[in-house]
PDB file of N, CA and C in Angstrom:
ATOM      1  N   UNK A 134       0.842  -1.173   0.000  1.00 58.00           N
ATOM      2  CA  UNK A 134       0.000   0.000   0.000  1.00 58.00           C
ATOM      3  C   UNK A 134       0.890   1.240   0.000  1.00 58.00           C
ATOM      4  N   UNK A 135       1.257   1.961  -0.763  1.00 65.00           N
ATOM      5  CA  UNK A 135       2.039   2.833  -1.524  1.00 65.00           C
ATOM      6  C   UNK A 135       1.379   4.149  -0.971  1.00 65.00           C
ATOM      7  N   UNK A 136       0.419   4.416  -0.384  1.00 66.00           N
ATOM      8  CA  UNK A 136      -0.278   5.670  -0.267  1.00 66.00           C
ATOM      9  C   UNK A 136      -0.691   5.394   1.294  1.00 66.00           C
ATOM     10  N   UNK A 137       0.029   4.481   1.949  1.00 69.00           N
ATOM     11  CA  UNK A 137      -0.284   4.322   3.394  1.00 69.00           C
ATOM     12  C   UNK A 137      -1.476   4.981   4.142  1.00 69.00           C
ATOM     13  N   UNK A 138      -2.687   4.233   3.336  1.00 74.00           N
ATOM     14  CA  UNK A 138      -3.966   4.673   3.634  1.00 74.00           C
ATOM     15  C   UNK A 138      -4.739   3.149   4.509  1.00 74.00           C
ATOM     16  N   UNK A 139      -5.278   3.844   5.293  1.00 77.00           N
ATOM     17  CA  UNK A 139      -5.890   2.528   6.166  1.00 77.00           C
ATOM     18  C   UNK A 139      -7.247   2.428   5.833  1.00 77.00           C
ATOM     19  N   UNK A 140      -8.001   1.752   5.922  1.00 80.00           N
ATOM     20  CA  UNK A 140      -9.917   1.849   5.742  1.00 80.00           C
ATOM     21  C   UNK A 140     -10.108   2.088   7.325  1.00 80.00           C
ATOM     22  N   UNK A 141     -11.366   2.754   7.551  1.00 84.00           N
ATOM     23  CA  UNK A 141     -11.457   2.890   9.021  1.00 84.00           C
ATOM     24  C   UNK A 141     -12.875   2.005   8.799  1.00 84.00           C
ATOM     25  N   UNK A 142     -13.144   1.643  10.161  1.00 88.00           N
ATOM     26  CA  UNK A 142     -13.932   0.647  10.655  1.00 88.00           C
ATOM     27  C   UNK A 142     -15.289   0.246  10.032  1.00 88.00           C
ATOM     28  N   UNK A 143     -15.482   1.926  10.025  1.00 91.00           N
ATOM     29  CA  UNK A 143     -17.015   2.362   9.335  1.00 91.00           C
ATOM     30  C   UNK A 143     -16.956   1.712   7.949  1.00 91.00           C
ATOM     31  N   UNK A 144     -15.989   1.819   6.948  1.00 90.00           N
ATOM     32  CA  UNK A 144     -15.960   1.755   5.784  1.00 90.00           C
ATOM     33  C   UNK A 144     -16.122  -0.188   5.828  1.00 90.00           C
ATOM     34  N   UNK A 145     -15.504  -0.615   7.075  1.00 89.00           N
ATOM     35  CA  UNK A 145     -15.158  -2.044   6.953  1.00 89.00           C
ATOM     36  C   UNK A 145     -16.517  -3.086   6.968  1.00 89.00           C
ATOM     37  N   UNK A 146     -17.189  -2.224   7.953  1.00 92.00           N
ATOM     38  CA  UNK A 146     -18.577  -2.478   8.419  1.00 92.00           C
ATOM     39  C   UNK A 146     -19.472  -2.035   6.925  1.00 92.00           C
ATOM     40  N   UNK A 147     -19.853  -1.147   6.240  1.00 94.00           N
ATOM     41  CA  UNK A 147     -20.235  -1.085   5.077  1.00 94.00           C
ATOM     42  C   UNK A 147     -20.057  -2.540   3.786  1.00 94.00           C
ATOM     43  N   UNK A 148     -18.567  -2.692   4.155  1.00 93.00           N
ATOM     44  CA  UNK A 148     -17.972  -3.984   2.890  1.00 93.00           C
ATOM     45  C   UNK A 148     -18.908  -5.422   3.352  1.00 93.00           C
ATOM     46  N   UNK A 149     -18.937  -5.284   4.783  1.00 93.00           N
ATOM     47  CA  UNK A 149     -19.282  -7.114   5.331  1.00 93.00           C
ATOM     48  C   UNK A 149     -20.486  -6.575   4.844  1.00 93.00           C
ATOM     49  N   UNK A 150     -21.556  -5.888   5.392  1.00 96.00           N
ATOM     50  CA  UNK A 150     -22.648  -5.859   5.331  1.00 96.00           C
ATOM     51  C   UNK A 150     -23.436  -6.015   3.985  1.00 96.00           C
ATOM     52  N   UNK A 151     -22.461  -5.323   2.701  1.00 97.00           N
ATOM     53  CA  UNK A 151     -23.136  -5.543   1.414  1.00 97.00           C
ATOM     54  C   UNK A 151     -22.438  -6.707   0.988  1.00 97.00           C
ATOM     55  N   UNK A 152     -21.354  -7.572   1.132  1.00 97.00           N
ATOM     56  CA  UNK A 152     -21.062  -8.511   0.728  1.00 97.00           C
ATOM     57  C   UNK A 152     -21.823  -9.744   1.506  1.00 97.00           C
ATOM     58  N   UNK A 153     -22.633  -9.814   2.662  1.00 97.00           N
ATOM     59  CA  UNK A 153     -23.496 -10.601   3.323  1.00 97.00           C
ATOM     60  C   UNK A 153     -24.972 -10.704   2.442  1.00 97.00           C
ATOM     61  N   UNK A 154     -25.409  -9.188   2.292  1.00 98.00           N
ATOM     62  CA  UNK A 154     -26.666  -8.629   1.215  1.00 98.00           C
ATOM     63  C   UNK A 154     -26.256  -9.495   0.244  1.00 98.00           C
ATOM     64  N   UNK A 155     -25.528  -9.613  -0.640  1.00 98.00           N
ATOM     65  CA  UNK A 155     -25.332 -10.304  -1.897  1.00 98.00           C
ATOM     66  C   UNK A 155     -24.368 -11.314  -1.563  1.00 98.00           C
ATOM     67  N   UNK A 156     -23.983 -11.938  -0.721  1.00 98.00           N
ATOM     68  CA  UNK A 156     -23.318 -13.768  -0.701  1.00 98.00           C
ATOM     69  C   UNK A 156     -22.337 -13.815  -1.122  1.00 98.00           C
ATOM     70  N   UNK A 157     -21.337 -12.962  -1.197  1.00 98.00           N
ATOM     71  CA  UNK A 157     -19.813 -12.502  -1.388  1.00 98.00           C
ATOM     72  C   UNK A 157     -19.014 -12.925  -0.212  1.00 98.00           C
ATOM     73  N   UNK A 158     -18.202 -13.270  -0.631  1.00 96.00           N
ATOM     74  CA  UNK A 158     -16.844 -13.501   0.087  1.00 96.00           C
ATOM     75  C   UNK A 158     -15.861 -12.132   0.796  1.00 96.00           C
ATOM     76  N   UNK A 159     -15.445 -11.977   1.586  1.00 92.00           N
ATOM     77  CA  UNK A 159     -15.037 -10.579   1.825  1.00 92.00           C
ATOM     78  C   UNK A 159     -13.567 -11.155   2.376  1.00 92.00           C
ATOM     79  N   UNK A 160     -12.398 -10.794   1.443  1.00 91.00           N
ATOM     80  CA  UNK A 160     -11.120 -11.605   1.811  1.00 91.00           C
ATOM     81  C   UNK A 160     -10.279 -10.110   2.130  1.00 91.00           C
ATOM     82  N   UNK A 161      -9.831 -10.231   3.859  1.00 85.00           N
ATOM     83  CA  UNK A 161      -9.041  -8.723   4.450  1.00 85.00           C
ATOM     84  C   UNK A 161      -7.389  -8.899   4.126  1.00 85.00           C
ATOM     85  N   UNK A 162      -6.805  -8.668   3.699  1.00 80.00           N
ATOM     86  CA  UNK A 162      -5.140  -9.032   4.065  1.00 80.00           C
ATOM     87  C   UNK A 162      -4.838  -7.914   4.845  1.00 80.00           C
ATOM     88  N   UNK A 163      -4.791  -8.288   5.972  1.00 76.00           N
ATOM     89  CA  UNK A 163      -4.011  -7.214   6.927  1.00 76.00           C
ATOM     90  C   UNK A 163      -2.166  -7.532   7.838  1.00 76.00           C
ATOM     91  N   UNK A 164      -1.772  -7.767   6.064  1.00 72.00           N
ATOM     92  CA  UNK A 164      -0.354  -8.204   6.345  1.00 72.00           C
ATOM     93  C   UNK A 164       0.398  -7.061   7.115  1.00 72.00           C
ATOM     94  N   UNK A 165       0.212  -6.052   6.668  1.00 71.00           N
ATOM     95  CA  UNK A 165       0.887  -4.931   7.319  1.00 71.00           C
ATOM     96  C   UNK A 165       0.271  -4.387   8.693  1.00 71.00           C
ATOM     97  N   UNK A 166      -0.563  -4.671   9.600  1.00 70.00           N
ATOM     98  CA  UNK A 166      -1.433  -4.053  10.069  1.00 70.00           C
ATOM     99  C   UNK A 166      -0.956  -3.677  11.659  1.00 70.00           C
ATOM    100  N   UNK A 167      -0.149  -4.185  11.893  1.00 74.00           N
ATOM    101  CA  UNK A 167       0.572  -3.663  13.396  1.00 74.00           C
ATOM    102  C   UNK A 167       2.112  -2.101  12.803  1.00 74.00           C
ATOM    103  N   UNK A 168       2.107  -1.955  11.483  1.00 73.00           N
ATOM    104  CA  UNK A 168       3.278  -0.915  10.840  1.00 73.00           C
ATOM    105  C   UNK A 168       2.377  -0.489  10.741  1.00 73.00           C
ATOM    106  N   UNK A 169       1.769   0.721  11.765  1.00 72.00           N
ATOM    107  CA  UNK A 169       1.162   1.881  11.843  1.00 72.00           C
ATOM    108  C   UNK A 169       1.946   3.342  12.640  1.00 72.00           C
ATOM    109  N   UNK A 170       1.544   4.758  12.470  1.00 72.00           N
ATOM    110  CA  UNK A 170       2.357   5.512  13.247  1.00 72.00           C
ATOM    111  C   UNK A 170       0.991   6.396  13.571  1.00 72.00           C
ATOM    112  N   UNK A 171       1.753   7.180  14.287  1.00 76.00           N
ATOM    113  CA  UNK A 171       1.272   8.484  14.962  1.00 76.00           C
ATOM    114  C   UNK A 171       0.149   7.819  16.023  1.00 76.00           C
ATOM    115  N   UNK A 172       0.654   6.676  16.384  1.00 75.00           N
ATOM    116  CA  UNK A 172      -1.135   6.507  17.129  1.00 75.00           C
ATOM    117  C   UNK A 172      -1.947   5.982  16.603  1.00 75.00           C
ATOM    118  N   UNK A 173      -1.509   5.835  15.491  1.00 74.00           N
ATOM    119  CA  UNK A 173      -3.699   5.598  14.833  1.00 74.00           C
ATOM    120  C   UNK A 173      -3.132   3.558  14.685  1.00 74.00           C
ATOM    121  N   UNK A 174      -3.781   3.185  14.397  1.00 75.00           N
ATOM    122  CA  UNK A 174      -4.404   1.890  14.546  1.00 75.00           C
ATOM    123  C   UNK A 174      -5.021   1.077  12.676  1.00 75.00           C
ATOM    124  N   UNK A 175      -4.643   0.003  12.673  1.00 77.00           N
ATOM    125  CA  UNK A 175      -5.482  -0.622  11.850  1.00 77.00           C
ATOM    126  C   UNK A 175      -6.604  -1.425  12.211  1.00 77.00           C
ATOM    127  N   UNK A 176      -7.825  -1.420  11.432  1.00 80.00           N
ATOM    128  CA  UNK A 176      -8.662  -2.414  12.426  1.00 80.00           C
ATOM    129  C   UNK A 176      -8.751  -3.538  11.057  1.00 80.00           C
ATOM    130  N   UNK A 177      -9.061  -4.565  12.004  1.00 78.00           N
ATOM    131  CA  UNK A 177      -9.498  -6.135  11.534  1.00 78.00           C
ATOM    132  C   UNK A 177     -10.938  -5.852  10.945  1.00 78.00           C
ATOM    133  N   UNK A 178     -10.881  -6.566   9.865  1.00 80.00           N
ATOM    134  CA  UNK A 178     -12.414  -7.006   9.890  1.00 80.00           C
ATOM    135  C   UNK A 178     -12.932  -7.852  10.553  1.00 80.00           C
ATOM    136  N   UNK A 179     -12.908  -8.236  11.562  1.00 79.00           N
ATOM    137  CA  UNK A 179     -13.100  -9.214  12.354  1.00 79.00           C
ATOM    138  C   UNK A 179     -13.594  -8.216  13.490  1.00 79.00           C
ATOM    139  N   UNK A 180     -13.575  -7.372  13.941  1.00 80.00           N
ATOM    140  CA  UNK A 180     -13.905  -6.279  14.693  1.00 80.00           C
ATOM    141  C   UNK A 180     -15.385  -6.406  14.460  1.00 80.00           C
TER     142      UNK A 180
END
């Protein structure tokens, strides 16, 4: 991720919910997800 942009929670919660609506698979890679700065946090979809 080249533009070290995170999705925040809200956005994550939006993805499950319409991929549940329509029977989609929702696959997270949160390989990078503890290489965060300033404080802020990545969240799981699993959250």
């Amino acid at each position: 991720n080249p533009t070290t942009q995170v999705a925040d929670l809200d956005i994550m919660e939006e993805a499950v919910d319409f991929c549940r609506q329509k029977g989609l698979f929702l696959i997270h890679d949160l390989a990078y997800g503890e290489l965060v700065f300033d404080g802020h946090s990545a969240p799981s979809i699993l959250q």
